[in-house]
Each structure stands twice: as C-alpha cells, then as structure tokens.
Amino acid sequence: MGRSVLGAITVPGRPGEVATARRFVAKALSGRPEADTAVLLTSEAVTNSVVHTDSTMVTVVVFETSTGVRIEVTDEGGDTLPTMYDGYELREGRRGVFLIEELSAACGLRRHEDGLTFWFEL
C-alpha cells in the first residue's frame, strides 16, 4: 500500500489532550473533504486511548494513501481491546468504535511490542 506521512504528533495520555489531537488532524487535512470526519473519528480513537488505557503518551499519525487518508492512533495498550457493542448502544462511552466502524472505509487494530495501534481509513 503506497502511503506518505502527512504528519505525526505525540500527546500526553490525558483527557485535555484529545483537543490537541483534533486540532492537529484538522490542520494536517485542511481543505480535504474527509477532514471533518477524520477529526471526529480521531477524537473518538484518542478518547478511547486516554480513557481505557494507562498510557502516558498517545501518538497520532496521518497518512495520505492512494485512495484517501489513513489515521493511526497508538497507545501503550490496556487490558481490553476496542470492541463494538451489539445492538444500538450509543449512549456516552459506547459509541466511539461504532462511529469509527460506521463512518470509515476500513478500520482495525494491531498489537505490537510497544502497545496497540487502532487505525481507520477514509
């Protein structure tokens, strides 16, 4: 898969830093039609990292691909994996992965020695 890095940022794993990640993606994708969706989904993915892991740092990388963009959010991993809930569990705290799965062209995750990377493509 041919892709080039449009930008990368590492932020502290704190709730207040989710906004920093959003602003970074908005700037990296400024003027692109998928920018608003990318910002929303990045917000959900980084929030999952901050809320569901004890990660001290979270890294966001934005790639341009031959078909659009790919965003990877890497944290130090946790005890659980991001999962979509069955049914229509859209209340607070249960909608992030649902939104990513529904609004992205593809998404997934991979464990590695440094933690977990959750990615999505638009």
PDB file of C-alpha atoms in Angstrom:
ATOM      1  CA  MET A   1       0.000   0.000   0.000  1.00  0.00           C
ATOM      2  CA  GLY A   2       1.573   3.286  -1.078  1.00  0.00           C
ATOM      3  CA  ARG A   3       1.246   5.989   1.529  1.00  0.00           C
ATOM      4  CA  SER A   4       3.046   9.081   2.683  1.00  0.00           C
ATOM      5  CA  VAL A   5       3.052  10.670   6.113  1.00  0.00           C
ATOM      6  CA  LEU A   6       1.239  13.992   6.268  1.00  0.00           C
ATOM      7  CA  GLY A   7       2.111  14.465   9.923  1.00  0.00           C
ATOM      8  CA  ALA A   8       2.504  12.899  13.339  1.00  0.00           C
ATOM      9  CA  ILE A   9       2.022  14.099  16.905  1.00  0.00           C
ATOM     10  CA  THR A  10       2.533  12.526  20.309  1.00  0.00           C
ATOM     11  CA  VAL A  11       0.465  13.912  23.171  1.00  0.00           C
ATOM     12  CA  PRO A  12       0.264  13.077  26.860  1.00  0.00           C
ATOM     13  CA  GLY A  13      -2.390  10.457  27.652  1.00  0.00           C
ATOM     14  CA  ARG A  14      -4.705  12.925  29.376  1.00  0.00           C
ATOM     15  CA  PRO A  15      -8.295  13.884  28.507  1.00  0.00           C
ATOM     16  CA  GLY A  16      -7.390  17.504  27.805  1.00  0.00           C
ATOM     17  CA  GLU A  17      -5.028  16.388  25.038  1.00  0.00           C
ATOM     18  CA  VAL A  18      -7.827  14.958  22.879  1.00  0.00           C
ATOM     19  CA  ALA A  19      -8.474  18.514  21.647  1.00  0.00           C
ATOM     20  CA  THR A  20      -4.792  18.838  20.720  1.00  0.00           C
ATOM     21  CA  ALA A  21      -5.059  15.689  18.578  1.00  0.00           C
ATOM     22  CA  ARG A  22      -8.231  17.023  16.909  1.00  0.00           C
ATOM     23  CA  ARG A  23      -6.583  20.339  16.045  1.00  0.00           C
ATOM     24  CA  PHE A  24      -3.545  18.528  14.654  1.00  0.00           C
ATOM     25  CA  VAL A  25      -5.654  16.349  12.322  1.00  0.00           C
ATOM     26  CA  ALA A  26      -7.758  19.340  11.247  1.00  0.00           C
ATOM     27  CA  LYS A  27      -4.588  21.202  10.281  1.00  0.00           C
ATOM     28  CA  ALA A  28      -2.974  18.184   8.576  1.00  0.00           C
ATOM     29  CA  LEU A  29      -6.094  17.628   6.448  1.00  0.00           C
ATOM     30  CA  SER A  30      -7.113  21.258   5.977  1.00  0.00           C
ATOM     31  CA  GLY A  31      -9.157  21.703   2.806  1.00  0.00           C
ATOM     32  CA  ARG A  32      -9.704  17.983   2.227  1.00  0.00           C
ATOM     33  CA  PRO A  33     -13.269  16.682   2.013  1.00  0.00           C
ATOM     34  CA  GLU A  34     -12.662  13.982   4.635  1.00  0.00           C
ATOM     35  CA  ALA A  35     -11.217  16.393   7.216  1.00  0.00           C
ATOM     36  CA  ASP A  36     -14.335  16.786   9.385  1.00  0.00           C
ATOM     37  CA  THR A  37     -14.952  13.037   9.590  1.00  0.00           C
ATOM     38  CA  ALA A  38     -11.267  12.415  10.297  1.00  0.00           C
ATOM     39  CA  VAL A  39     -11.336  14.914  13.167  1.00  0.00           C
ATOM     40  CA  LEU A  40     -14.432  13.290  14.683  1.00  0.00           C
ATOM     41  CA  LEU A  41     -13.041   9.763  14.413  1.00  0.00           C
ATOM     42  CA  THR A  42      -9.634  10.799  15.725  1.00  0.00           C
ATOM     43  CA  SER A  43     -11.371  12.338  18.719  1.00  0.00           C
ATOM     44  CA  GLU A  44     -13.148   9.048  19.418  1.00  0.00           C
ATOM     45  CA  ALA A  45      -9.998   6.933  18.969  1.00  0.00           C
ATOM     46  CA  VAL A  46      -7.795   9.151  21.140  1.00  0.00           C
ATOM     47  CA  THR A  47     -10.520   9.350  23.795  1.00  0.00           C
ATOM     48  CA  ASN A  48     -10.586   5.536  23.881  1.00  0.00           C
ATOM     49  CA  SER A  49      -6.815   5.506  24.396  1.00  0.00           C
ATOM     50  CA  VAL A  50      -6.988   8.044  27.201  1.00  0.00           C
ATOM     51  CA  VAL A  51      -9.993   6.539  28.986  1.00  0.00           C
ATOM     52  CA  HIS A  52      -9.372   2.807  28.572  1.00  0.00           C
ATOM     53  CA  THR A  53      -5.586   2.556  28.996  1.00  0.00           C
ATOM     54  CA  ASP A  54      -2.988   3.863  31.403  1.00  0.00           C
ATOM     55  CA  SER A  55      -0.930   5.210  28.501  1.00  0.00           C
ATOM     56  CA  THR A  56       1.335   8.096  29.357  1.00  0.00           C
ATOM     57  CA  MET A  57       1.585   9.049  25.676  1.00  0.00           C
ATOM     58  CA  VAL A  58      -0.647   8.654  22.604  1.00  0.00           C
ATOM     59  CA  THR A  59       0.647   9.066  19.050  1.00  0.00           C
ATOM     60  CA  VAL A  60      -1.470  10.068  16.047  1.00  0.00           C
ATOM     61  CA  VAL A  61      -0.096   9.627  12.522  1.00  0.00           C
ATOM     62  CA  VAL A  62      -1.912  10.904   9.428  1.00  0.00           C
ATOM     63  CA  PHE A  63      -1.114   9.236   6.111  1.00  0.00           C
ATOM     64  CA  GLU A  64      -2.161  10.046   2.591  1.00  0.00           C
ATOM     65  CA  THR A  65      -2.972   6.832   0.708  1.00  0.00           C
ATOM     66  CA  SER A  66      -3.775   6.130  -2.907  1.00  0.00           C
ATOM     67  CA  THR A  67      -7.481   6.111  -2.015  1.00  0.00           C
ATOM     68  CA  GLY A  68      -7.703   8.785   0.691  1.00  0.00           C
ATOM     69  CA  VAL A  69      -6.316   9.054   4.202  1.00  0.00           C
ATOM     70  CA  ARG A  70      -5.373   6.665   6.988  1.00  0.00           C
ATOM     71  CA  ILE A  71      -5.071   7.662  10.613  1.00  0.00           C
ATOM     72  CA  GLU A  72      -3.298   5.533  13.196  1.00  0.00           C
ATOM     73  CA  VAL A  73      -3.641   6.088  16.943  1.00  0.00           C
ATOM     74  CA  THR A  74      -1.045   4.255  19.013  1.00  0.00           C
ATOM     75  CA  ASP A  75      -1.093   3.907  22.786  1.00  0.00           C
ATOM     76  CA  GLU A  76       0.664   1.707  25.310  1.00  0.00           C
ATOM     77  CA  GLY A  77      -2.176  -0.824  25.302  1.00  0.00           C
ATOM     78  CA  GLY A  78      -4.550  -1.843  28.026  1.00  0.00           C
ATOM     79  CA  ASP A  79      -6.312  -4.827  29.486  1.00  0.00           C
ATOM     80  CA  THR A  80      -9.060  -4.752  26.867  1.00  0.00           C
ATOM     81  CA  LEU A  81      -9.342  -4.222  23.121  1.00  0.00           C
ATOM     82  CA  PRO A  82     -11.654  -1.690  21.487  1.00  0.00           C
ATOM     83  CA  THR A  83     -14.868  -3.511  20.596  1.00  0.00           C
ATOM     84  CA  MET A  84     -18.197  -2.588  19.098  1.00  0.00           C
ATOM     85  CA  TYR A  85     -21.198  -3.298  21.269  1.00  0.00           C
ATOM     86  CA  ASP A  86     -24.087  -5.323  19.907  1.00  0.00           C
ATOM     87  CA  GLY A  87     -27.321  -3.527  19.239  1.00  0.00           C
ATOM     88  CA  TYR A  88     -27.710   0.194  19.429  1.00  0.00           C
ATOM     89  CA  GLU A  89     -25.634   1.022  22.479  1.00  0.00           C
ATOM     90  CA  LEU A  90     -24.985   4.636  21.530  1.00  0.00           C
ATOM     91  CA  ARG A  91     -25.021   6.199  24.964  1.00  0.00           C
ATOM     92  CA  GLU A  92     -21.940   8.004  26.236  1.00  0.00           C
ATOM     93  CA  GLY A  93     -18.922   5.733  26.473  1.00  0.00           C
ATOM     94  CA  ARG A  94     -20.158   3.168  23.965  1.00  0.00           C
ATOM     95  CA  ARG A  95     -20.336   4.926  20.644  1.00  0.00           C
ATOM     96  CA  GLY A  96     -16.707   5.629  19.678  1.00  0.00           C
ATOM     97  CA  VAL A  97     -15.820   2.354  17.986  1.00  0.00           C
ATOM     98  CA  PHE A  98     -19.331   2.195  16.495  1.00  0.00           C
ATOM     99  CA  LEU A  99     -18.817   5.589  14.840  1.00  0.00           C
ATOM    100  CA  ILE A 100     -15.382   4.613  13.563  1.00  0.00           C
ATOM    101  CA  GLU A 101     -16.695   1.367  12.079  1.00  0.00           C
ATOM    102  CA  GLU A 102     -19.706   3.060  10.515  1.00  0.00           C
ATOM    103  CA  LEU A 103     -18.029   6.168   9.095  1.00  0.00           C
ATOM    104  CA  SER A 104     -14.694   4.784   7.910  1.00  0.00           C
ATOM    105  CA  ALA A 105     -13.993   2.836   4.741  1.00  0.00           C
ATOM    106  CA  ALA A 106     -11.945   0.362   6.811  1.00  0.00           C
ATOM    107  CA  CYS A 107     -10.608   0.108  10.348  1.00  0.00           C
ATOM    108  CA  GLY A 108      -8.757  -2.294  12.570  1.00  0.00           C
ATOM    109  CA  LEU A 109      -6.169  -2.726  15.251  1.00  0.00           C
ATOM    110  CA  ARG A 110      -2.876  -4.425  15.820  1.00  0.00           C
ATOM    111  CA  ARG A 111      -0.983  -5.278  18.976  1.00  0.00           C
ATOM    112  CA  HIS A 112       2.767  -4.867  18.975  1.00  0.00           C
ATOM    113  CA  GLU A 113       5.577  -4.728  21.492  1.00  0.00           C
ATOM    114  CA  ASP A 114       5.003  -1.009  22.137  1.00  0.00           C
ATOM    115  CA  GLY A 115       1.250  -1.325  22.713  1.00  0.00           C
ATOM    116  CA  LEU A 116      -1.776  -1.099  20.448  1.00  0.00           C
ATOM    117  CA  THR A 117      -2.469   0.757  17.218  1.00  0.00           C
ATOM    118  CA  PHE A 118      -6.060   1.472  16.201  1.00  0.00           C
ATOM    119  CA  TRP A 119      -6.375   2.681  12.595  1.00  0.00           C
ATOM    120  CA  PHE A 120      -9.063   3.817  10.210  1.00  0.00           C
ATOM    121  CA  GLU A 121      -9.205   4.867   6.569  1.00  0.00           C
ATOM    122  CA  LEU A 122     -11.379   7.408   4.814  1.00  0.00           C
TER     123      LEU A 122
END
